[in-house]
């Protein structure tokens, strides 16, 4: 299974038509629709789907990731540039984005991470490490070589800055917004307006909120299992990792089916059917993060066995970040204490990758399989 690095965001955003009609469904208010093949919904002949804010934030993270990658090449990183991109200063990331937007990542970040300045601290540490130009060692941030001759920039514990920032924001912004904002009763519950169109738009508030959750998933509207290799780059961030484990667990069809049926239920004003699909999304998106964590634990075990320390730190950084994403679900099966043990003990005593060994990695893997038994039969294939 290949987990392709996310590059060149190009999500197609369906623009909403400006209309002042008030009927929720095509045709009569009492008419119901069947789930369409793709995530495409319309009213009066025009699309009723829009999530431009989500598309902008996916593009922002892609460009932040590209910038942080310069540190792996030995270039100095600017702490201020990273802060400007995170806050989207002046609408173009302080001149670092190749597009303009009035959105940002910072104000959508999980509150605890925001209060703890988690990303600001990472930016400062990454910048300082890049300016030293030193080789990493236990307790010393710097560069460490990978098997292919490239380097990664790591902190004093061997954690790769690029992975902590990119995969971290996938969790604390994208996952958090799906789980704790857009799939909640405050946004799609029975009391949310689903009768009147928002002013100047072709969607109700409830429709739009659900579309925004879908936007953070990062999938093309026709995403499905057996996704063609020629279109792999169209699946972004979480959708990309869904595709990575689709052969073993069928995530693409499962998640798209739930998104499409959930949006259909909103059109049909069927709260019971909507709740059923939301339950599936909470469960399967959490399972996706757990499966991806195991995938990277497996990769780390292979690299440690081959004596490839730089590669091991690279994949272990991804495992750490995907395990960390599990904490953002309010319905998570895994406890915070279990996650802390995985991150701070199993992945190396005191969270130090320089101390990691196969025993700890296998223990973390066993913990995840026990909590998520659906992964038992495929744990070694992920």
Coordinates of C-alpha atoms in Angstrom, one line a residue:
X1 CA 0.0 0.0 0.0
X2 CA 1.4 3.4 -0.9
X3 CA 0.6 6.5 1.1
X4 CA 1.2 9.3 -1.4
X5 CA 2.5 12.6 -0.1
X6 CA -0.1 15.4 -0.6
X7 CA 1.0 17.9 -3.3
X8 CA -0.5 20.6 -5.5
X9 CA -4.0 21.2 -4.1
X10 CA -6.5 21.3 -6.9
X11 CA -9.9 20.5 -5.4
X12 CA -12.7 21.5 -7.7
X13 CA -15.1 23.6 -5.8
X14 CA -18.7 23.7 -7.0
X15 CA -19.8 27.3 -7.0
X16 CA -23.3 28.1 -5.8
X17 CA -25.8 29.8 -8.0
X18 CA -27.4 33.0 -6.7
X19 CA -31.1 32.4 -6.3
X20 CA -33.9 33.6 -4.1
X21 CA -36.1 30.5 -4.3
X22 CA -37.0 29.0 -1.0
X23 CA -37.9 25.3 -1.7
X24 CA -35.4 22.9 -0.3
X25 CA -35.8 20.0 -2.9
X26 CA -35.9 20.1 -6.6
X27 CA -39.7 20.3 -7.2
X28 CA -42.3 20.0 -4.5
X29 CA -41.4 20.4 -0.8
X30 CA -42.8 17.0 -0.1
X31 CA -40.8 15.3 -2.8
X32 CA -37.9 13.1 -1.6
X33 CA -34.7 12.2 -3.5
X34 CA -32.7 9.1 -3.7
X35 CA -28.9 9.2 -2.9
X36 CA -27.0 10.3 -6.1
X37 CA -23.9 8.5 -7.3
X38 CA -21.7 11.5 -6.5
X39 CA -21.6 14.2 -3.9
X40 CA -23.7 16.5 -6.1
X41 CA -26.9 18.2 -5.1
X42 CA -29.0 20.8 -6.9
X43 CA -32.0 23.1 -6.6
X44 CA -33.8 24.6 -9.5
X45 CA -31.2 23.3 -11.9
X46 CA -28.2 24.8 -10.0
X47 CA -25.8 23.3 -7.5
X48 CA -26.7 23.7 -3.8
X49 CA -23.2 22.6 -2.7
X50 CA -20.4 24.9 -1.7
X51 CA -17.4 24.7 0.6
X52 CA -14.9 27.3 -0.6
X53 CA -13.6 28.0 2.9
X54 CA -12.6 24.4 3.4
X55 CA -10.9 24.3 0.0
X56 CA -8.9 27.5 0.9
X57 CA -7.7 25.9 4.1
X58 CA -6.6 22.7 2.4
X59 CA -4.6 24.9 0.0
X60 CA -3.1 26.8 2.9
X61 CA -1.9 23.7 4.6
X62 CA -0.4 22.4 1.4
X63 CA 1.6 25.6 1.0
X64 CA 2.7 25.5 4.6
X65 CA 3.9 22.0 4.2
X66 CA 5.8 22.9 1.1
X67 CA 7.5 25.8 2.9
X68 CA 8.5 23.6 5.9
X69 CA 10.0 21.1 3.5
X70 CA 12.6 23.7 2.7
X71 CA 14.1 23.1 6.1
X72 CA 14.7 19.4 5.2
X73 CA 16.8 20.7 2.3
X74 CA 19.0 22.8 4.7
X75 CA 17.3 26.1 4.0
X76 CA 16.6 28.5 6.9
X77 CA 12.9 28.7 7.9
X78 CA 11.4 32.0 9.0
X79 CA 9.3 31.8 12.1
X80 CA 7.4 34.9 11.0
X81 CA 6.6 33.5 7.6
X82 CA 5.1 30.4 9.3
X83 CA 3.1 32.6 11.7
X84 CA 1.9 34.7 8.8
X85 CA 0.7 31.6 6.8
X86 CA -1.0 30.1 9.9
X87 CA -2.9 33.4 10.5
X88 CA -3.2 34.3 6.8
X89 CA -1.8 37.8 7.3
X90 CA -3.0 40.3 4.7
X91 CA -5.1 37.6 3.0
X92 CA -2.1 36.0 1.3
X93 CA -0.2 34.5 4.1
X94 CA 2.1 37.6 4.4
X95 CA 2.9 37.2 0.7
X96 CA 3.7 33.5 1.1
X97 CA 0.6 32.1 -0.6
X98 CA 0.0 32.1 -4.3
X99 CA -3.7 32.9 -3.8
X100 CA -5.8 35.2 -1.7
X101 CA -8.5 34.4 0.8
X102 CA -10.2 35.8 3.9
X103 CA -10.0 32.5 5.7
X104 CA -7.3 31.2 8.0
X105 CA -6.2 28.0 9.8
X106 CA -5.5 29.5 13.2
X107 CA -9.0 30.5 14.2
X108 CA -10.3 27.0 13.3
X109 CA -7.7 25.2 15.4
X110 CA -8.7 23.0 18.4
X111 CA -9.1 25.4 21.4
X112 CA -6.6 23.6 23.7
X113 CA -3.9 23.5 21.0
X114 CA -4.6 27.2 20.4
X115 CA -4.4 28.1 24.1
X116 CA -1.2 26.1 24.5
X117 CA 0.4 27.8 21.4
X118 CA 1.2 24.3 20.1
X119 CA 1.9 25.4 16.5
X120 CA 3.5 28.7 17.4
X121 CA 6.0 26.8 19.5
X122 CA 6.6 24.3 16.7
X123 CA 7.2 27.1 14.2
X124 CA 9.8 28.7 16.6
X125 CA 11.5 25.4 17.2
X126 CA 11.6 24.5 13.5
X127 CA 13.0 27.9 12.6
X128 CA 15.7 27.7 15.3
X129 CA 16.7 24.2 14.3
X130 CA 17.0 25.2 10.6
X131 CA 19.3 28.0 11.4
X132 CA 21.8 25.9 13.3
X133 CA 22.5 23.7 10.3
X134 CA 23.6 20.9 12.6
X135 CA 23.2 17.2 12.4
X136 CA 20.6 15.9 14.8
X137 CA 21.5 13.7 17.8
X138 CA 19.9 12.6 21.0
X139 CA 18.8 15.9 22.6
X140 CA 19.9 18.0 19.7
X141 CA 17.5 19.3 17.0
X142 CA 18.8 19.3 13.4
X143 CA 19.1 17.3 10.2
X144 CA 19.1 13.5 10.0
X145 CA 19.7 11.6 6.8
X146 CA 17.1 9.3 5.2
X147 CA 18.0 6.2 3.2
X148 CA 17.5 7.9 -0.1
X149 CA 20.1 10.6 0.8
X150 CA 17.7 13.3 1.6
X151 CA 17.4 14.8 5.1
X152 CA 14.6 15.6 7.5
X153 CA 14.6 18.4 10.1
X154 CA 13.8 17.0 13.5
X155 CA 13.4 18.3 17.1
X156 CA 15.5 17.3 20.0
X157 CA 13.4 14.1 20.4
X158 CA 13.8 13.1 16.8
X159 CA 10.3 14.2 15.7
X160 CA 10.1 15.5 12.2
X161 CA 8.8 19.1 12.1
X162 CA 7.2 18.7 8.7
X163 CA 5.0 15.8 9.9
X164 CA 4.1 17.3 13.2
X165 CA 2.9 20.5 11.5
X166 CA 1.2 19.0 8.4
X167 CA -0.4 15.9 10.0
X168 CA -1.0 17.9 13.2
X169 CA -3.1 20.5 11.5
X170 CA -5.0 17.7 9.6
X171 CA -6.1 16.7 13.1
X172 CA -6.5 19.9 15.1
X173 CA -8.2 21.8 12.2
X174 CA -9.7 19.4 9.7
X175 CA -10.7 16.5 12.1
X176 CA -11.6 18.9 14.8
X177 CA -13.9 20.9 12.6
X178 CA -15.6 17.8 11.2
X179 CA -16.1 16.2 14.6
X180 CA -16.6 19.1 17.0
X181 CA -18.2 21.7 14.8
X182 CA -20.0 20.6 11.6
X183 CA -21.4 17.2 12.5
X184 CA -22.8 18.5 15.8
X185 CA -26.4 19.3 16.7
X186 CA -25.4 23.0 16.7
X187 CA -24.9 22.8 13.0
X188 CA -27.0 19.9 11.7
X189 CA -29.4 19.1 14.5
X190 CA -33.2 19.1 14.4
X191 CA -33.4 22.8 15.3
X192 CA -31.1 24.1 12.5
X193 CA -32.9 25.9 9.7
X194 CA -33.5 23.6 6.8
X195 CA -36.4 25.5 5.2
X196 CA -35.1 28.9 4.2
X197 CA -32.2 29.6 1.8
X198 CA -29.4 31.7 3.2
X199 CA -29.4 35.2 1.7
X200 CA -28.0 35.2 -1.8
X201 CA -27.3 31.5 -1.7
X202 CA -28.8 28.3 -3.1
X203 CA -28.5 26.3 0.1
X204 CA -30.0 26.1 3.6
X205 CA -27.9 26.6 6.7
X206 CA -28.1 22.9 7.5
X207 CA -27.1 21.8 4.0
X208 CA -24.2 24.1 3.9
X209 CA -22.9 23.0 7.3
X210 CA -22.9 19.4 6.2
X211 CA -21.1 20.4 2.9
X212 CA -18.4 22.1 5.0
X213 CA -17.8 18.8 6.9
X214 CA -17.4 17.1 3.5
X215 CA -15.0 19.8 2.3
X216 CA -12.6 19.1 5.2
X217 CA -12.5 15.4 4.1
X218 CA -10.7 16.5 1.0
X219 CA -12.4 14.1 -1.5
X220 CA -13.4 14.7 -5.1
X221 CA -17.2 14.6 -5.5
X222 CA -17.0 11.2 -7.4
X223 CA -14.5 9.6 -5.0
X224 CA -14.9 5.9 -4.6
X225 CA -13.1 2.6 -3.9
X226 CA -10.7 1.3 -6.6
X227 CA -9.8 5.0 -7.2
X228 CA -7.6 5.2 -10.4
X229 CA -3.9 5.8 -9.9
X230 CA -4.1 8.6 -12.5
X231 CA -6.4 10.6 -10.2
X232 CA -4.6 9.9 -6.9
X233 CA -3.5 13.5 -6.6
X234 CA -7.1 14.7 -6.5
X235 CA -7.7 13.1 -3.1
X236 CA -6.3 15.5 -0.4
X237 CA -5.2 14.9 3.1
X238 CA -7.8 12.7 4.9
X239 CA -9.2 11.4 1.6
X240 CA -5.7 10.6 0.4
X241 CA -5.1 8.4 3.5
X242 CA -8.5 6.9 3.1
X243 CA -7.4 5.8 -0.4
X244 CA -4.2 4.5 1.1
X245 CA -5.9 1.9 3.2
X246 CA -8.9 1.4 0.9
X247 CA -7.7 -2.0 -0.4
X248 CA -7.7 -3.4 3.1
X249 CA -10.7 -1.6 4.6
X250 CA -12.8 -0.1 1.8
X251 CA -12.8 3.3 3.4
X252 CA -13.5 5.3 0.2
X253 CA -16.9 3.8 -0.5
X254 CA -17.9 3.6 3.2
X255 CA -17.1 7.3 3.9
X256 CA -18.5 8.6 0.6
X257 CA -21.7 6.6 1.0
X258 CA -22.2 8.1 4.5
X259 CA -21.5 11.7 3.3
X260 CA -23.9 11.3 0.3
X261 CA -26.7 9.6 2.3
X262 CA -26.3 12.1 5.1
X263 CA -26.7 15.1 2.6
X264 CA -29.6 13.3 1.0
X265 CA -31.3 12.9 4.4
X266 CA -31.0 16.7 4.9
X267 CA -32.6 17.3 1.6
X268 CA -35.4 14.9 2.6
X269 CA -35.7 16.4 6.1
X270 CA -35.1 13.0 7.6
X271 CA -33.2 13.6 10.9
X272 CA -33.2 9.9 11.8
X273 CA -31.5 8.9 8.6
X274 CA -29.0 11.8 9.0
X275 CA -28.1 10.7 12.5
X276 CA -27.4 7.1 11.2
X277 CA -24.9 8.4 8.7
X278 CA -23.3 10.8 11.1
X279 CA -22.7 7.9 13.5
X280 CA -21.0 6.1 10.6
X281 CA -18.8 9.1 9.9
X282 CA -17.6 9.4 13.5
X283 CA -16.8 5.7 13.7
X284 CA -15.1 5.2 10.4
X285 CA -13.1 8.5 10.4
X286 CA -11.7 7.5 13.8
X287 CA -10.9 4.0 12.5
X288 CA -9.1 5.6 9.5
X289 CA -6.8 7.5 11.9
X290 CA -6.1 4.3 13.9
X291 CA -5.4 2.3 10.8
X292 CA -3.1 4.9 9.4
X293 CA -1.2 5.0 12.8
X294 CA -0.7 1.2 12.5
X295 CA 0.5 1.6 8.9
X296 CA 3.2 3.9 10.0
X297 CA 4.1 1.7 13.0
X298 CA 4.6 -1.2 10.6
X299 CA 6.8 1.0 8.4
X300 CA 8.9 2.1 11.4
X301 CA 9.4 -1.5 12.5
X302 CA 10.8 -2.3 9.0
X303 CA 13.1 0.7 9.0
X304 CA 14.4 0.0 12.5
X305 CA 15.1 -3.6 11.5
X306 CA 17.1 -2.3 8.4
X307 CA 19.0 0.2 10.6
X308 CA 17.5 3.1 8.7
X309 CA 17.2 5.6 11.6
X310 CA 16.2 8.6 9.5
X311 CA 13.5 6.7 7.7
X312 CA 12.3 5.3 11.1
X313 CA 12.0 8.8 12.6
X314 CA 10.1 10.0 9.5
X315 CA 7.5 7.3 9.7
X316 CA 7.3 7.4 13.4
X317 CA 6.6 11.1 13.3
X318 CA 3.6 10.3 11.1
X319 CA 2.5 7.5 13.4
X320 CA 2.8 10.0 16.4
X321 CA 0.7 12.6 14.5
X322 CA -2.0 10.3 13.4
X323 CA -2.3 8.8 16.9
X324 CA -2.6 12.4 18.1
X325 CA -5.5 13.0 15.8
X326 CA -7.6 10.4 17.6
X327 CA -7.9 12.7 20.6
X328 CA -10.1 15.2 18.6
X329 CA -13.1 12.9 18.3
X330 CA -15.6 13.5 21.2
X331 CA -16.7 9.9 20.7
X332 CA -13.3 8.3 20.6
X333 CA -12.9 4.7 21.8
X334 CA -9.3 5.2 22.9
X335 CA -8.7 7.2 26.1
X336 CA -6.3 10.1 26.5
X337 CA -4.3 8.1 28.9
X338 CA -3.9 5.3 26.3
X339 CA -2.8 7.8 23.7
X340 CA -0.3 9.4 26.1
X341 CA 1.2 5.9 26.8
X342 CA 1.6 5.3 23.1
X343 CA 3.1 8.7 22.3
X344 CA 5.2 9.2 25.4
X345 CA 6.3 5.6 26.3
X346 CA 5.8 3.1 23.5
X347 CA 7.2 5.5 20.9
X348 CA 10.3 6.0 23.1
X349 CA 10.6 6.8 26.8
X350 CA 9.7 10.4 27.6
X351 CA 8.5 10.8 24.0
X352 CA 12.0 10.5 22.8
X353 CA 12.3 8.7 19.4
X354 CA 16.0 8.0 20.1
X355 CA 14.8 5.6 22.7
X356 CA 12.3 3.7 20.6
X357 CA 12.5 0.0 20.1
X358 CA 10.5 -2.8 18.5
X359 CA 9.0 -3.9 21.8
X360 CA 7.4 -0.5 22.4
X361 CA 6.1 -0.3 18.8
X362 CA 4.5 -3.7 18.9
X363 CA 2.9 -2.8 22.2
X364 CA 1.4 0.4 20.7
X365 CA 0.2 -1.7 17.8
X366 CA -1.4 -4.3 20.1
X367 CA -3.2 -1.5 22.0
X368 CA -4.7 -0.1 18.9
X369 CA -5.8 -3.5 17.6
X370 CA -7.4 -4.3 20.9
X371 CA -9.4 -1.0 20.9
X372 CA -10.2 -1.2 17.2
X373 CA -10.8 -5.0 16.6
X374 CA -11.9 -4.3 13.0
X375 CA -8.1 -3.9 12.3
X376 CA -7.1 -7.2 13.7
X377 CA -7.2 -9.2 10.4
X378 CA -5.4 -6.5 8.4
X379 CA -3.0 -5.2 11.0
X380 CA 0.1 -6.6 9.2
X381 CA -1.0 -5.6 5.7
X382 CA -1.7 -1.9 6.5

